[in-house]
Coordinates of C-alpha atoms in Angstrom, one line a residue:
M1 CA -10.2 -30.4 -8.6
K2 CA -6.9 -31.2 -10.5
T3 CA -3.4 -32.1 -9.2
F4 CA -0.2 -30.5 -10.0
E5 CA 0.8 -33.5 -12.0
E6 CA -2.2 -33.1 -14.2
L7 CA -1.1 -29.6 -15.0
G8 CA 2.1 -30.9 -16.4
V9 CA 4.5 -30.1 -13.4
C10 CA 7.3 -32.6 -13.4
S11 CA 8.0 -35.1 -10.5
D12 CA 11.0 -33.3 -8.9
I13 CA 9.0 -30.2 -8.5
C14 CA 6.0 -32.1 -7.3
R15 CA 8.1 -33.7 -4.7
A16 CA 9.3 -30.4 -3.3
I17 CA 5.9 -28.6 -3.4
E18 CA 4.2 -31.5 -1.6
E19 CA 6.8 -31.1 1.2
L20 CA 5.8 -27.6 1.4
G21 CA 2.4 -28.3 1.9
F22 CA 0.9 -27.8 -1.5
E23 CA -2.1 -30.1 -2.2
H24 CA -4.1 -28.6 -4.8
P25 CA -3.5 -25.7 -7.3
M26 CA -5.0 -22.3 -6.6
P27 CA -7.2 -21.0 -9.4
I28 CA -4.5 -18.6 -10.9
Q29 CA -2.0 -21.7 -10.8
E30 CA -4.7 -24.0 -12.3
T31 CA -5.3 -21.4 -15.4
V32 CA -1.7 -20.2 -15.9
I33 CA 0.6 -23.3 -15.7
P34 CA -1.1 -25.3 -18.4
L35 CA -0.8 -22.1 -20.7
L36 CA 2.9 -21.7 -20.0
N37 CA 3.6 -25.5 -20.3
S38 CA 1.7 -26.0 -23.6
Y39 CA 1.4 -22.6 -25.4
D40 CA 4.2 -21.8 -28.1
R41 CA 7.2 -20.6 -26.2
G42 CA 6.9 -17.2 -27.8
T43 CA 3.3 -16.5 -26.6
D44 CA 3.0 -13.5 -24.2
I45 CA 0.7 -13.7 -21.2
I46 CA -0.7 -11.1 -18.9
A47 CA -2.3 -12.6 -15.6
L48 CA -4.3 -10.3 -13.4
A49 CA -4.9 -11.6 -10.0
Q50 CA -4.7 -10.1 -6.3
T51 CA -1.8 -10.3 -4.1
G52 CA -1.5 -13.7 -2.1
T53 CA -3.5 -15.6 -4.8
G54 CA -0.3 -17.9 -5.6
K55 CA 1.2 -15.9 -8.4
T56 CA 4.8 -17.0 -7.6
A57 CA 4.1 -20.6 -8.1
A58 CA 2.0 -19.8 -11.1
F59 CA 4.9 -18.5 -13.1
G60 CA 7.8 -20.2 -11.0
L61 CA 7.0 -23.7 -11.6
P62 CA 6.8 -23.6 -15.5
L63 CA 9.9 -21.2 -15.4
L64 CA 11.9 -23.9 -13.7
Q65 CA 10.8 -26.5 -16.1
M66 CA 11.6 -24.3 -19.2
V67 CA 15.3 -23.3 -18.2
E68 CA 18.1 -25.4 -19.2
P69 CA 20.0 -26.8 -16.3
H70 CA 23.5 -26.5 -17.9
P71 CA 25.0 -23.3 -19.4
P72 CA 25.7 -23.4 -23.2
I73 CA 29.2 -24.9 -23.9
G74 CA 31.8 -22.2 -24.8
G75 CA 29.4 -19.4 -23.7
P76 CA 30.8 -16.3 -22.0
R77 CA 30.6 -16.3 -18.2
G78 CA 27.1 -15.2 -17.2
A79 CA 25.6 -15.8 -20.7
Q80 CA 23.5 -18.9 -19.3
T81 CA 21.0 -16.6 -17.7
Q82 CA 18.0 -17.6 -19.4
A83 CA 15.2 -15.9 -17.4
I84 CA 14.7 -12.8 -15.2
V85 CA 12.1 -12.0 -12.7
L86 CA 11.7 -8.3 -12.0
S87 CA 10.0 -7.2 -8.7
P88 CA 9.4 -3.9 -7.2
T89 CA 11.0 -4.3 -3.8
R90 CA 13.9 -6.0 -2.0
E91 CA 11.6 -7.9 0.2
L92 CA 9.5 -9.3 -2.7
C93 CA 12.7 -10.1 -4.6
L94 CA 14.2 -12.2 -1.7
Q95 CA 10.8 -13.9 -1.2
I96 CA 10.5 -15.0 -4.9
A97 CA 14.1 -16.1 -4.9
D98 CA 13.6 -18.2 -1.9
D99 CA 10.3 -19.7 -3.1
L100 CA 12.0 -20.6 -6.4
R101 CA 14.8 -22.4 -4.5
D102 CA 12.4 -24.3 -2.5
F103 CA 10.5 -25.4 -5.7
S104 CA 13.6 -26.5 -7.2
K105 CA 15.1 -28.4 -4.1
Y106 CA 15.4 -31.8 -6.0
M107 CA 16.3 -30.2 -9.4
K108 CA 20.1 -30.5 -10.3
A109 CA 22.2 -27.6 -11.5
I110 CA 19.7 -24.8 -11.1
N111 CA 21.2 -21.7 -9.8
I112 CA 19.1 -18.8 -8.7
V113 CA 20.4 -15.5 -7.9
A114 CA 18.7 -12.6 -6.2
V115 CA 20.1 -9.0 -6.9
Y116 CA 18.5 -5.9 -5.2
G117 CA 19.6 -2.7 -3.7
G118 CA 20.4 -1.6 -0.1
T119 CA 23.1 -4.1 0.3
S120 CA 26.6 -4.8 -1.0
I121 CA 26.8 -5.1 -4.8
R122 CA 30.2 -7.1 -4.5
D123 CA 28.6 -10.2 -2.8
Q124 CA 26.1 -10.2 -5.7
I125 CA 28.6 -9.9 -8.4
N126 CA 30.5 -12.8 -6.8
A127 CA 27.2 -14.9 -7.0
L128 CA 26.7 -14.1 -10.5
R129 CA 30.2 -15.2 -11.6
H130 CA 29.2 -18.8 -10.9
G131 CA 26.4 -18.5 -13.3
A132 CA 22.6 -18.1 -12.7
Q133 CA 20.0 -19.6 -15.0
I134 CA 17.5 -17.4 -13.2
I135 CA 17.9 -13.9 -11.8
V136 CA 15.5 -12.2 -9.6
A137 CA 16.0 -8.6 -9.5
T138 CA 14.8 -5.1 -8.6
P139 CA 15.1 -2.9 -11.9
G140 CA 17.4 -0.4 -10.4
R141 CA 20.1 -2.9 -9.2
L142 CA 19.8 -5.0 -12.4
I143 CA 20.6 -1.6 -14.5
D144 CA 23.5 -1.1 -12.3
L145 CA 25.0 -4.5 -12.9
L146 CA 24.3 -4.1 -16.6
E147 CA 26.2 -0.7 -16.7
R148 CA 29.2 -2.3 -14.9
G149 CA 29.1 -5.1 -17.3
K150 CA 28.6 -7.7 -14.6
V151 CA 25.5 -9.4 -16.1
D152 CA 24.7 -10.7 -19.6
L153 CA 21.2 -10.7 -20.7
S154 CA 21.9 -11.6 -24.3
M155 CA 20.5 -15.2 -23.8
V156 CA 17.3 -14.3 -21.8
N157 CA 14.3 -15.8 -23.4
K158 CA 11.8 -15.2 -20.6
I159 CA 11.1 -12.2 -18.5
V160 CA 8.6 -12.0 -15.8
L161 CA 7.2 -8.7 -14.5
D162 CA 5.8 -9.3 -11.1
E163 CA 3.5 -6.7 -9.5
A164 CA 3.8 -4.7 -12.7
D165 CA 1.4 -2.0 -11.5
E166 CA 3.6 -1.6 -8.2
M167 CA 6.8 -1.3 -10.3
L168 CA 5.2 1.6 -12.5
N169 CA 3.8 3.4 -9.7
M170 CA 7.2 3.5 -8.2
G171 CA 8.7 5.2 -11.4
F172 CA 10.5 2.2 -12.8
S173 CA 9.3 2.5 -16.2
D174 CA 12.6 3.9 -17.6
S175 CA 14.5 1.0 -16.0
I176 CA 12.1 -1.4 -17.5
N177 CA 12.6 0.1 -20.9
R178 CA 16.4 -0.2 -20.6
I179 CA 16.2 -3.9 -19.5
F180 CA 13.9 -4.6 -22.5
E181 CA 16.6 -3.2 -24.7
A182 CA 19.4 -5.4 -23.2
I183 CA 17.4 -8.6 -24.0
P184 CA 16.8 -10.4 -27.4
D185 CA 13.6 -9.3 -29.2
D186 CA 12.8 -13.3 -29.4
R187 CA 11.6 -13.6 -25.8
Q188 CA 8.5 -14.5 -23.8
V189 CA 7.0 -11.9 -21.6
L190 CA 5.0 -12.9 -18.6
L191 CA 3.2 -10.0 -16.8
F192 CA 1.7 -10.4 -13.6
S193 CA -0.3 -7.6 -11.9
A194 CA -3.1 -7.0 -9.4
T195 CA -4.6 -4.2 -11.5
M196 CA -4.8 -3.2 -15.1
S197 CA -3.9 0.3 -14.9
R198 CA -3.3 2.7 -17.9
E199 CA 0.6 2.2 -17.3
V200 CA 0.3 -1.5 -17.3
E201 CA -1.6 -1.4 -20.6
K202 CA 1.1 1.0 -22.0
V203 CA 3.8 -1.6 -21.2
A204 CA 1.7 -4.4 -22.7
K205 CA 1.3 -2.5 -26.0
S206 CA 5.0 -1.7 -26.2
Y207 CA 6.6 -5.0 -25.3
L208 CA 3.9 -7.8 -25.5
R209 CA 3.0 -9.4 -28.8
D210 CA -0.2 -11.0 -29.3
Y211 CA -0.8 -11.8 -25.9
Q212 CA -3.1 -13.9 -24.0
E213 CA -5.0 -12.2 -21.0
V214 CA -5.9 -14.4 -17.9
V215 CA -8.1 -12.9 -15.3
V216 CA -8.8 -14.5 -12.0
G217 CA -11.7 -12.9 -10.6
S218 CA -12.4 -9.6 -12.7
R219 CA -10.2 -6.8 -13.7
N220 CA -9.1 -4.5 -10.9
E221 CA -11.3 -6.5 -8.5
G222 CA -10.7 -6.2 -4.8
A223 CA -9.7 -9.5 -3.0
E224 CA -12.5 -11.8 -2.9
H225 CA -12.4 -12.7 0.9
V226 CA -12.1 -9.0 2.0
N227 CA -14.9 -7.1 3.6
H228 CA -14.7 -3.2 3.2
I229 CA -15.8 -0.9 6.0
Y230 CA -15.5 3.0 6.4
Y231 CA -16.0 5.1 9.4
M232 CA -16.6 8.8 8.9
V233 CA -15.3 11.1 11.7
N234 CA -13.9 14.6 12.0
A235 CA -10.2 15.0 11.2
K236 CA -9.4 15.8 14.7
D237 CA -10.9 12.5 15.8
K238 CA -9.1 10.0 13.5
Y239 CA -6.6 8.9 16.2
L240 CA -9.4 8.4 18.8
A241 CA -11.4 6.4 16.2
L242 CA -8.3 4.2 15.4
K243 CA -7.7 3.3 18.9
R244 CA -11.5 2.2 19.3
I245 CA -11.3 0.0 16.2
V246 CA -8.0 -1.5 17.5
D247 CA -9.3 -2.1 21.0
Y248 CA -12.7 -3.6 19.7
F249 CA -10.5 -6.3 17.8
P250 CA -8.3 -7.7 20.7
R251 CA -6.6 -10.3 18.4
I252 CA -5.9 -7.9 15.4
Y253 CA -2.9 -8.3 13.4
G254 CA -2.6 -5.9 10.7
I255 CA -1.1 -2.9 8.8
I256 CA -2.3 0.7 9.4
F257 CA -1.5 2.5 6.1
C258 CA -0.6 6.5 6.4
R259 CA 0.2 8.7 3.5
T260 CA 3.4 10.3 4.6
K261 CA 6.5 9.4 6.5
V262 CA 5.9 12.1 9.2
E263 CA 2.3 10.8 9.7
T264 CA 3.4 7.2 9.9
Q265 CA 5.9 7.9 12.6
E266 CA 3.5 10.2 14.7
V267 CA 0.8 7.5 14.7
A268 CA 3.2 4.7 15.5
D269 CA 4.8 6.8 18.4
K270 CA 1.1 7.6 19.9
L271 CA 0.2 3.9 19.7
I272 CA 3.6 2.9 21.5
R273 CA 2.9 5.6 24.1
D274 CA -0.6 4.4 24.7
G275 CA 0.7 0.8 25.3
Y276 CA 0.1 -0.9 22.0
N277 CA 2.5 -3.4 20.3
A278 CA 3.2 -1.3 17.4
E279 CA 6.2 -0.3 14.9
A280 CA 6.6 2.2 12.1
L281 CA 8.0 1.3 8.6
H282 CA 8.9 4.3 6.2
G283 CA 11.5 5.4 3.8
D284 CA 13.6 7.4 6.6
L285 CA 14.6 4.1 8.2
S286 CA 17.8 2.5 7.3
Q287 CA 17.7 -0.8 5.5
Q288 CA 18.8 -2.6 8.6
Q289 CA 16.1 -1.0 10.6
R290 CA 13.5 -2.0 8.0
D291 CA 14.6 -5.5 7.9
L292 CA 14.4 -5.9 11.8
T293 CA 11.0 -4.3 11.9
M294 CA 9.7 -6.7 9.1
Q295 CA 11.3 -9.7 10.9
K296 CA 9.5 -8.9 14.2
F297 CA 6.3 -8.3 12.4
R298 CA 6.4 -11.5 10.5
Q299 CA 7.2 -13.4 13.7
H300 CA 4.1 -11.7 15.3
T301 CA 6.3 -10.1 17.8
T302 CA 4.8 -6.8 16.4
Q303 CA 1.0 -6.7 16.4
L304 CA 0.6 -3.5 14.4
L305 CA 2.6 -2.2 11.5
V306 CA 2.1 1.5 10.8
A307 CA 3.6 2.0 7.2
T308 CA 3.6 4.1 4.0
D309 CA 2.7 2.6 0.7
V310 CA 6.2 2.9 -0.6
A311 CA 7.8 1.2 2.4
A312 CA 5.1 -1.7 2.4
R313 CA 5.2 -2.3 -1.3
G314 CA 6.0 -5.9 -2.0
L315 CA 5.3 -6.9 1.5
D316 CA 4.0 -10.4 1.8
V317 CA 2.8 -11.5 5.1
D318 CA 0.3 -14.3 5.9
D319 CA -2.7 -14.2 8.3
L320 CA -3.2 -10.5 8.5
T321 CA -6.8 -9.8 10.0
H322 CA -7.0 -6.2 9.2
V323 CA -5.8 -3.5 6.9
I324 CA -6.6 0.0 8.2
N325 CA -6.5 3.0 5.9
Y326 CA -5.6 5.8 8.4
S327 CA -5.4 7.9 5.4
M328 CA -6.9 7.0 2.1
P329 CA -4.5 6.9 -0.9
D330 CA -4.6 9.2 -3.9
D331 CA -5.2 6.3 -6.4
T332 CA -7.4 3.4 -6.4
E333 CA -4.7 1.1 -7.3
S334 CA -3.0 1.7 -4.0
Y335 CA -6.2 0.8 -2.2
T336 CA -6.5 -2.4 -4.1
H337 CA -2.9 -3.3 -3.2
R338 CA -3.5 -2.4 0.4
S339 CA -6.7 -4.3 1.0
G340 CA -5.3 -7.3 -1.0
R341 CA -2.7 -7.9 1.8
T342 CA -5.5 -9.4 4.0
G343 CA -8.1 -12.1 3.1
R344 CA -5.4 -14.3 1.4
A345 CA -5.2 -18.0 0.8
G346 CA -9.0 -18.3 1.2
K347 CA -9.1 -16.7 4.5
K348 CA -11.3 -13.9 5.6
G349 CA -10.0 -10.4 6.0
T350 CA -11.2 -6.8 6.7
S351 CA -10.2 -3.6 5.0
I352 CA -11.1 -0.4 7.1
A353 CA -11.0 3.2 5.9
I354 CA -11.1 6.1 8.5
I355 CA -12.3 9.0 6.5
H356 CA -13.6 12.6 6.9
S357 CA -16.5 14.1 4.9
R358 CA -14.5 15.4 2.0
E359 CA -12.9 11.9 1.4
K360 CA -16.3 10.4 0.8
H361 CA -16.1 10.4 -3.0
K362 CA -13.0 8.4 -2.8
I363 CA -15.0 5.6 -1.3
R364 CA -17.5 5.7 -4.2
T365 CA -14.6 5.8 -6.8
V366 CA -13.2 2.6 -5.2
E367 CA -16.4 0.9 -5.1
K368 CA -16.8 1.4 -8.8
I369 CA -13.5 0.2 -9.7
I370 CA -13.4 -3.0 -7.2
G371 CA -17.2 -3.9 -7.8
K372 CA -17.9 -4.1 -4.0
E373 CA -19.7 -1.9 -1.9
F374 CA -18.3 -0.5 1.5
V375 CA -20.3 -0.9 4.7
V376 CA -20.8 2.1 6.9
G377 CA -19.3 1.3 10.1
K378 CA -20.6 2.7 13.5
L379 CA -17.6 3.1 16.0
P380 CA -18.0 0.8 19.0
T381 CA -19.0 2.2 22.3
P382 CA -16.8 2.1 25.4
Q383 CA -19.0 -0.5 26.9
E384 CA -18.8 -2.6 23.9
I385 CA -15.0 -2.4 23.8
C386 CA -14.8 -3.1 27.6
T387 CA -16.9 -6.2 27.1
K388 CA -14.7 -7.6 24.3
Q389 CA -11.6 -7.0 26.3
L390 CA -13.1 -8.6 29.3
F391 CA -13.8 -11.7 27.4
R392 CA -10.3 -11.8 25.9
A393 CA -8.8 -11.5 29.5
I394 CA -11.1 -14.3 30.7
D395 CA -10.1 -16.5 27.7
E396 CA -6.5 -16.1 28.2
I397 CA -6.7 -16.7 31.9
E398 CA -8.6 -20.0 31.2
K399 CA -6.1 -21.1 28.5
T400 CA -3.1 -20.6 30.7
D401 CA -1.3 -23.9 31.2
V402 CA -0.4 -24.7 34.7
I403 CA 2.7 -26.8 35.3
D404 CA 2.1 -28.4 38.9
E405 CA 5.8 -29.3 39.3
Q406 CA 7.0 -25.7 38.9
I407 CA 4.2 -23.9 40.9
E408 CA 3.8 -26.4 43.8
P409 CA 6.8 -25.2 45.7
F410 CA 5.3 -21.8 45.9
M411 CA 1.8 -22.7 46.7
V412 CA 2.3 -22.6 50.6
E413 CA 3.4 -18.9 50.4
I414 CA 0.6 -18.2 47.9
R415 CA -2.2 -19.8 50.1
R416 CA -0.8 -17.8 53.1
H417 CA -1.0 -14.5 51.2
F418 CA -4.6 -15.2 50.1
E419 CA -5.9 -16.9 53.1
Y420 CA -8.2 -14.2 54.2
V421 CA -8.9 -12.8 50.6
D422 CA -12.4 -13.8 49.3
K423 CA -12.3 -15.8 46.0
E424 CA -14.6 -13.4 44.3
E425 CA -12.2 -10.5 45.3
I426 CA -9.3 -12.4 43.8
L427 CA -11.1 -13.0 40.7
K428 CA -11.7 -9.1 40.4
K429 CA -8.1 -8.4 40.9
V430 CA -6.8 -10.8 38.3
V431 CA -9.2 -9.8 35.7
S432 CA -8.8 -6.0 36.5
R433 CA -5.0 -6.5 36.2
E434 CA -5.6 -8.0 32.8
F435 CA -7.6 -5.3 31.3
G436 CA -7.6 -2.5 33.8
R437 CA -6.2 0.1 31.4
F438 CA -9.2 -0.2 29.1
L439 CA -11.5 0.2 32.1
Q440 CA -9.4 3.3 33.2
Y441 CA -9.3 4.8 29.8
Y442 CA -12.8 4.4 28.6
A443 CA -14.4 5.4 31.9
N444 CA -13.3 9.0 30.9
A445 CA -12.9 8.5 27.1
P446 CA -12.9 11.6 24.9
E447 CA -16.3 12.0 23.0
I448 CA -16.0 11.3 19.3
E449 CA -18.7 13.6 17.5
E450 CA -20.9 11.7 15.0
V451 CA -20.4 12.8 11.5
K452 CA -23.7 12.5 9.8
E453 CA -23.9 11.3 6.1
R454 CA -24.5 14.3 3.8
R455 CA -26.0 14.0 0.4
E456 CA -23.2 14.5 -2.2
K457 CA -23.6 17.3 -4.6
K458 CA -22.6 17.0 -8.2
D459 CA -19.6 19.1 -9.1
E460 CA -19.4 20.5 -5.5
G461 CA -17.1 23.5 -5.3
R462 CA -14.9 24.6 -8.0
G463 CA -14.5 21.8 -10.3
M464 CA -11.2 20.7 -12.2
R465 CA -11.2 18.9 -15.6
D466 CA -9.8 15.5 -16.2
E467 CA -8.0 14.3 -19.2
G468 CA -11.2 13.9 -21.2
G469 CA -12.1 17.3 -20.5
K470 CA -14.9 16.4 -18.2
K471 CA -15.5 18.3 -14.9
K472 CA -14.2 16.5 -11.7
P473 CA -15.3 17.4 -8.3
R474 CA -12.7 19.3 -6.4
E475 CA -12.2 19.0 -2.6
S476 CA -12.1 22.2 -0.7
V477 CA -8.5 23.0 0.4
Q478 CA -7.7 22.6 4.1
R479 CA -7.9 25.7 6.0
G480 CA -4.7 27.3 6.1
Y481 CA -3.4 25.7 3.0
S482 CA -3.0 26.7 -0.6
R483 CA -3.1 24.5 -3.7
L484 CA -0.4 24.6 -6.2
F485 CA -0.5 23.3 -9.8
I486 CA 2.5 21.4 -11.3
N487 CA 2.9 20.3 -14.8
L488 CA 3.9 16.7 -14.0
G489 CA 1.7 13.6 -13.6
K490 CA 1.6 9.9 -13.8
N491 CA 2.8 10.0 -17.5
D492 CA 6.1 11.6 -16.3
G493 CA 6.5 9.1 -13.5
F494 CA 5.7 11.8 -10.9
Y495 CA 4.0 9.7 -8.1
P496 CA 3.6 10.7 -4.6
G497 CA 7.1 9.4 -3.4
E498 CA 8.7 11.0 -6.4
I499 CA 6.8 14.4 -5.7
M500 CA 8.3 14.4 -2.0
Q501 CA 11.7 13.5 -3.2
F502 CA 11.6 16.1 -5.8
I503 CA 10.4 18.9 -3.5
N504 CA 13.0 17.9 -0.8
R505 CA 15.8 17.9 -3.2
N506 CA 15.2 21.2 -4.5
S507 CA 14.6 22.6 -1.0
H508 CA 18.0 21.9 0.1
G509 CA 17.0 20.2 3.4
A510 CA 14.2 22.7 4.3
R511 CA 11.5 19.9 3.8
P512 CA 8.4 21.9 3.5
Q513 CA 5.1 20.4 4.6
V514 CA 2.9 18.8 2.1
G515 CA -0.7 17.9 2.4
H516 CA -3.3 16.5 0.0
I517 CA -1.9 15.5 -3.4
E518 CA -4.2 15.1 -6.5
L519 CA -2.4 13.0 -9.1
M520 CA -3.4 13.0 -13.0
P521 CA -1.7 11.5 -16.0
S522 CA -0.3 15.0 -17.1
F523 CA -0.3 17.1 -14.0
C524 CA -0.7 17.1 -10.3
T525 CA -1.9 19.6 -7.5
I526 CA -0.5 19.7 -4.0
E527 CA -1.6 21.5 -1.0
V528 CA 1.0 23.5 1.1
P529 CA 0.7 25.7 4.1
E530 CA -0.1 29.4 2.8
H531 CA 3.0 30.8 4.3
E532 CA 5.1 28.4 2.3
A533 CA 3.5 28.6 -1.1
G534 CA 5.3 31.5 -2.5
K535 CA 8.8 30.2 -1.5
L536 CA 7.9 26.8 -2.9
I537 CA 6.7 28.2 -6.2
K538 CA 9.9 30.2 -6.5
I539 CA 11.9 26.9 -5.7
L540 CA 10.1 24.6 -8.2
N541 CA 9.1 26.9 -11.0
G542 CA 11.8 26.5 -13.9
A543 CA 13.6 23.6 -12.2
F544 CA 14.0 20.4 -14.3
Y545 CA 12.6 16.9 -13.6
R546 CA 13.9 14.3 -16.2
N547 CA 14.8 17.1 -18.6
K548 CA 11.3 18.5 -18.4
K549 CA 10.9 22.1 -17.3
V550 CA 8.6 22.4 -14.4
V551 CA 5.8 24.9 -14.2
C552 CA 4.6 25.5 -10.8
K553 CA 1.9 28.1 -9.8
H554 CA -1.1 28.7 -7.8
D555 CA -4.1 26.8 -8.5
G556 CA -6.6 28.8 -6.4
G557 CA -9.2 27.2 -4.1
S558 CA -7.4 28.1 -1.0
A559 CA -9.3 27.7 2.3
K560 CA -9.5 31.4 3.2
K561 CA -10.9 33.7 0.8
A562 CA -8.9 36.7 -0.3
P563 CA -9.8 39.9 1.6
R564 CA -12.1 42.4 -0.3
R565 CA -9.8 45.2 -1.6
S566 CA -11.1 48.8 -0.9
N567 CA -9.0 50.2 -3.9
T568 CA -10.8 48.3 -6.5
P569 CA -10.9 49.6 -10.1
D570 CA -13.9 51.7 -11.3
S571 CA -15.2 48.8 -13.5
S572 CA -15.7 46.5 -10.4
R573 CA -16.5 49.2 -7.8
R574 CA -19.9 49.1 -6.3
K575 CA -22.1 51.8 -7.7
S576 CA -23.7 54.4 -5.6
P577 CA -27.6 54.5 -5.5
K578 CA -27.7 57.6 -7.7
E579 CA -25.5 55.9 -10.3
V580 CA -27.8 52.9 -10.3
T581 CA -30.8 55.0 -10.8
E582 CA -29.2 57.0 -13.5
G583 CA -28.1 54.0 -15.3
S584 CA -31.6 52.3 -14.9
A585 CA -33.2 55.4 -16.3
R586 CA -30.9 55.3 -19.4
R587 CA -31.8 51.7 -20.1
R588 CA -35.7 52.0 -19.4
P589 CA -37.6 52.4 -22.6
K590 CA -39.8 55.6 -22.9
K591 CA -43.6 55.0 -22.6
K592 CA -45.7 55.7 -25.6

């Protein structure tokens, strides 16, 4: 196993990372660092690796060695910026900047500034006035600073796109284009991504020249140390199943992913009501609330974080034991990112999906992409859960430290109270107090009906065609809902978050309920309550999204079949027996 010195990392940085506990390079660091240190400075690189594999150090250590510690003499203020690192979220932006500062602890005259939305831009402008060799930024805030003339990127020779697939999923493609226009053509591009999606390939073809691709694992592979399990239940039993899973793992520390903000808050509220240590994280929270929630989760004060994909993007938390997909995402890349948050730094993790029967095909799609099979899980029984919780309670009692000096003054009173209580009775009372709520709940726990695996049929139901013209299986529409077609898709930057914002913006605060979203490169379909479908079509049809006129119409496949009309035209009217006989006689050939 190589050392960082052998990879060409300078002594000042080696000293700093040794203090941080870095002993040996991780696989992506061992592969990328020598390439960046030895290759021609104009060579572009794409590195594909899962979240939590050490990507920040892989690009950060060579980046710090490449930048000049002093700004050019006589250059305009801010012109000394030589490298920018783009990240999808404020949280990841701050984390990268903090890591780079830690790595450069013993390097002189290296200034790193983080710029991101959701906070005062004035403070960031003041920080940039002192000069910054490296700027770590979210795309939107960097564009804002560019338009105000507060940042100069004319001397940037390196640009890093971290979590590139996440940025493109969030609709930052236009901002990335604008940033590339502001930096010199003679620059080096370093693109880091967990998956190689079509959007990432599109950016690579547009802005990377003769690039070297580095893959740690395999393309679009799920995290190496993650087990994948799914539980199939009826939709009405999803929350009951979630409770059983959480109860079966007493020391769980994980994220529960939901598809919408409303669902996220509802699940979090139910868990809190039922006595679980949970918090919600979604876009309706203020930045201050999100920061506080994240701080409590990182400090393990909160055990379960219920979050949307958008709110949790760029979230970097160590030691997660589980990721639970309460709702499966609409695209495989999102699942890869979700599951990649556990099983990090060589530790084991588990990714769980709670699905109903019509989501089974999503599991099969994910399996093909990540190259791993899901295990079919069987929900634990009340007896199994209570046994687990009992052992947890006993273990915690055994590990409780007793400080004799503090407890001794009260022992006389304690002995007097328990003088006539049997030892076995005391043990029962203590243990019952520790896990009594589980005994009480599971004594009369609601039944969860077992959903048997059904053989999947090809092209079940009415099929829709993908971009290649091939038939794609279509899910049946939820009862009481209608499916609408919209002529906007991934190529238009029209992702689930954008879809909801676009609908809410045009609905003028009405906020209609949206169910399942099917996202394709050039179009999408959404399911909405039948009574709201007509109103939504009227609102969206003819509206504009990024200068493109929107077409919104019924796509068919609603849960309830249209009632049979009695006043049908003659061509489709059922014929009388007499008409059938006469028609048959006319067609019957004469006997010879």
